[in-house]
């Protein structure tokens, strides 16, 4: 695997070409001209990534399938999951906002996880899945629109703002959402380019 | 931390083009005919086409929508039979008066400071790429990196309103609905993200005299 690495790397930010050597774990290579990160040494191998991604898939289902926040006011109770909130937004006539929220906070992370699983499972078994390059190109686009960490902070903010008005308590979905944000950050830090080393 | 050797010591080939998707480095042929990465088929550009025109277009659209995003209410609430509109700044002021200074600061940074900074900084980057190519290149490159990293945090208020509107549904006693300003604000966030993605940071390092194709 190591000798299949390219011997050149071009900085994405400024176009400067550099000689490339394999990085040790935790090592960071920076562009000599614009100081942008060229690459990082990987701490995660294929099976570790697969395990993290499977965990992320499970946590994603918990985060969006269980209550984020429950509030009580004058004997009445309201609880919501994020997909239900988006649906409510759509029905209330704010279709534009609903689509944007669904794409960035639901679709992007769902694709982020599903496409990685589709790629990593066969690779771990020594096979290359069909449409490998197309999936990687799509993943490259998807990562930019993923905002799970922002949604986590937003849910906390909403909780605080409701608490001023009624009795509010966090649900299991909120905890899962925080865990999902951390998992996705860990998975993303490994990048995608190293997957090409496993392709003959 | 290691730094790769600069390209001067690399093979003296004409121009190296890195694939932004898979990282493979290809040599650009003299006729510039290379259009796709030979490994992953991602589009390859020596420079993003019409980068500055697209950046300016998104920036102008974002600036125009910035006005309704701030003037119109992003949320309406009913509390004890009283209707109240909430603008972006109004929501921050409420948090501040309630004594939640930390939260007010977070929302201020995400909703006001970041979009304004992005529009201003991208305009400066796009302007200087044409008119002051040599000016403070490293600082400009770092500013661009920062813009890309913080851009999506402005979605914060959009999610907060979506969640509040779905949960605070107790009729005339207490309820919340999204206001017309929310869509405008969401559009500003998306447009500034598109503007940042359209800007080609390689323009910062472009040699001033001969213009690249």
CSV table of C-alpha atoms in Angstrom, one decimal, chain B residues 32-157:
chain,number,residue,atom,x,y,z
B,32,UNK,CA,-4.8,22.3,-21.8
B,33,UNK,CA,-6.9,19.4,-23.0
B,34,UNK,CA,-7.1,17.6,-19.7
B,35,UNK,CA,-10.7,17.9,-18.5
B,36,UNK,CA,-11.3,15.1,-16.0
B,37,UNK,CA,-9.1,13.3,-13.5
B,38,UNK,CA,-7.8,10.1,-15.1
B,39,UNK,CA,-8.5,8.2,-11.9
B,40,UNK,CA,-11.8,9.4,-10.4
B,41,UNK,CA,-13.2,11.4,-13.4
B,42,UNK,CA,-13.8,14.5,-11.3
B,43,UNK,CA,-13.7,17.7,-13.3
B,44,UNK,CA,-10.2,19.3,-13.4
B,45,UNK,CA,-9.7,23.0,-13.7
B,46,UNK,CA,-6.5,24.9,-13.9
B,47,UNK,CA,-8.7,27.8,-12.6
B,48,UNK,CA,-12.4,27.5,-11.8
B,49,UNK,CA,-14.2,28.9,-14.8
B,50,UNK,CA,-15.7,32.4,-14.4
B,51,UNK,CA,-14.7,32.3,-10.7
B,52,UNK,CA,-14.8,36.0,-10.1
B,53,UNK,CA,-18.0,36.6,-12.0
B,54,UNK,CA,-19.8,33.9,-10.2
B,55,UNK,CA,-18.5,35.1,-6.8
B,56,UNK,CA,-19.6,38.6,-7.5
B,57,UNK,CA,-23.1,37.4,-8.6
B,58,UNK,CA,-23.6,35.4,-5.5
B,59,UNK,CA,-22.3,38.2,-3.3
B,60,UNK,CA,-24.6,40.8,-4.8
B,61,UNK,CA,-27.6,38.5,-4.4
B,62,UNK,CA,-26.6,37.8,-0.8
B,63,UNK,CA,-26.2,41.5,0.0
B,64,UNK,CA,-29.6,42.3,-1.5
B,65,UNK,CA,-31.3,39.6,0.5
B,66,UNK,CA,-29.4,40.6,3.6
B,67,UNK,CA,-31.8,43.6,4.0
B,68,UNK,CA,-35.1,41.7,4.3
B,69,UNK,CA,-33.3,39.0,6.3
B,70,UNK,CA,-32.6,41.7,9.0
B,71,UNK,CA,-35.7,43.9,8.6
B,72,UNK,CA,-38.4,41.3,8.4
B,73,UNK,CA,-39.3,39.1,11.4
B,74,UNK,CA,-37.7,35.6,11.3
B,75,UNK,CA,-40.2,34.4,13.9
B,76,UNK,CA,-43.6,35.4,15.3
B,77,UNK,CA,-44.7,34.3,18.7
B,78,UNK,CA,-48.0,34.4,20.6
B,79,UNK,CA,-47.7,34.6,24.3
B,80,UNK,CA,-50.7,35.1,26.5
B,81,UNK,CA,-52.8,36.4,23.6
B,82,UNK,CA,-50.1,38.9,22.5
B,83,UNK,CA,-48.6,38.7,19.1
B,84,UNK,CA,-45.0,39.6,18.7
B,85,UNK,CA,-42.6,39.6,15.7
B,86,UNK,CA,-38.9,38.8,16.3
B,87,UNK,CA,-36.1,40.0,14.0
B,88,UNK,CA,-32.6,38.6,14.1
B,89,UNK,CA,-31.2,41.5,16.2
B,90,UNK,CA,-34.4,41.5,18.3
B,91,UNK,CA,-33.8,37.8,19.3
B,92,UNK,CA,-30.2,38.6,20.3
B,93,UNK,CA,-31.4,41.6,22.3
B,94,UNK,CA,-33.9,39.4,24.1
B,95,UNK,CA,-31.3,36.9,25.1
B,96,UNK,CA,-29.0,39.7,26.3
B,97,UNK,CA,-31.8,41.3,28.4
B,98,UNK,CA,-32.6,37.9,29.9
B,99,UNK,CA,-29.0,37.7,31.1
B,100,UNK,CA,-27.9,35.0,28.7
B,101,UNK,CA,-24.9,37.0,27.5
B,102,UNK,CA,-22.9,33.9,26.4
B,103,UNK,CA,-25.8,32.7,24.2
B,104,UNK,CA,-26.5,36.2,22.9
B,105,UNK,CA,-22.8,36.4,21.9
B,106,UNK,CA,-22.9,33.0,20.1
B,107,UNK,CA,-26.1,33.9,18.2
B,108,UNK,CA,-24.6,37.3,17.4
B,109,UNK,CA,-21.5,35.8,15.9
B,110,UNK,CA,-23.3,33.1,14.0
B,111,UNK,CA,-26.2,35.2,12.6
B,112,UNK,CA,-24.8,38.8,12.3
B,113,UNK,CA,-21.0,38.7,12.4
B,114,UNK,CA,-20.3,35.7,10.2
B,115,UNK,CA,-22.6,36.6,7.3
B,116,UNK,CA,-21.4,40.2,7.2
B,117,UNK,CA,-17.7,39.2,7.6
B,118,UNK,CA,-18.2,36.6,4.8
B,119,UNK,CA,-19.7,39.1,2.4
B,120,UNK,CA,-17.1,41.8,3.2
B,121,UNK,CA,-14.1,39.5,3.1
B,122,UNK,CA,-15.1,37.7,-0.1
B,123,UNK,CA,-15.7,41.0,-1.8
B,124,UNK,CA,-12.2,42.1,-0.7
B,125,UNK,CA,-10.7,38.8,-1.9
B,126,UNK,CA,-12.5,39.1,-5.3
B,127,UNK,CA,-11.5,42.7,-5.7
B,128,UNK,CA,-7.9,42.2,-4.7
B,129,UNK,CA,-7.5,39.2,-7.0
B,130,UNK,CA,-8.1,41.6,-9.9
B,131,UNK,CA,-6.7,44.9,-8.6
B,132,UNK,CA,-4.1,44.2,-6.0
B,133,UNK,CA,-2.7,40.7,-6.7
B,134,UNK,CA,0.5,41.1,-4.7
B,135,UNK,CA,-1.1,42.5,-1.6
B,136,UNK,CA,-0.8,40.4,1.7
B,137,UNK,CA,-1.1,37.1,-0.1
B,138,UNK,CA,-0.6,34.9,3.0
B,139,UNK,CA,-3.2,36.8,5.0
B,140,UNK,CA,-5.7,36.7,2.2
B,141,UNK,CA,-5.2,32.9,1.9
B,142,UNK,CA,-5.8,32.5,5.6
B,143,UNK,CA,-8.9,34.6,5.5
B,144,UNK,CA,-10.3,32.4,2.8
B,145,UNK,CA,-9.6,29.3,4.9
B,146,UNK,CA,-11.5,30.9,7.8
B,147,UNK,CA,-14.5,31.8,5.6
B,148,UNK,CA,-14.7,28.2,4.3
B,149,UNK,CA,-14.5,26.8,7.9
B,150,UNK,CA,-17.1,28.9,9.6
B,151,UNK,CA,-19.7,29.5,6.8
B,152,UNK,CA,-22.2,26.8,7.7
B,153,UNK,CA,-22.5,28.0,11.3
B,154,UNK,CA,-24.9,30.7,10.2
B,155,UNK,CA,-27.5,28.0,9.8
B,156,UNK,CA,-27.9,28.1,13.6
B,157,UNK,CA,-30.8,30.5,13.8
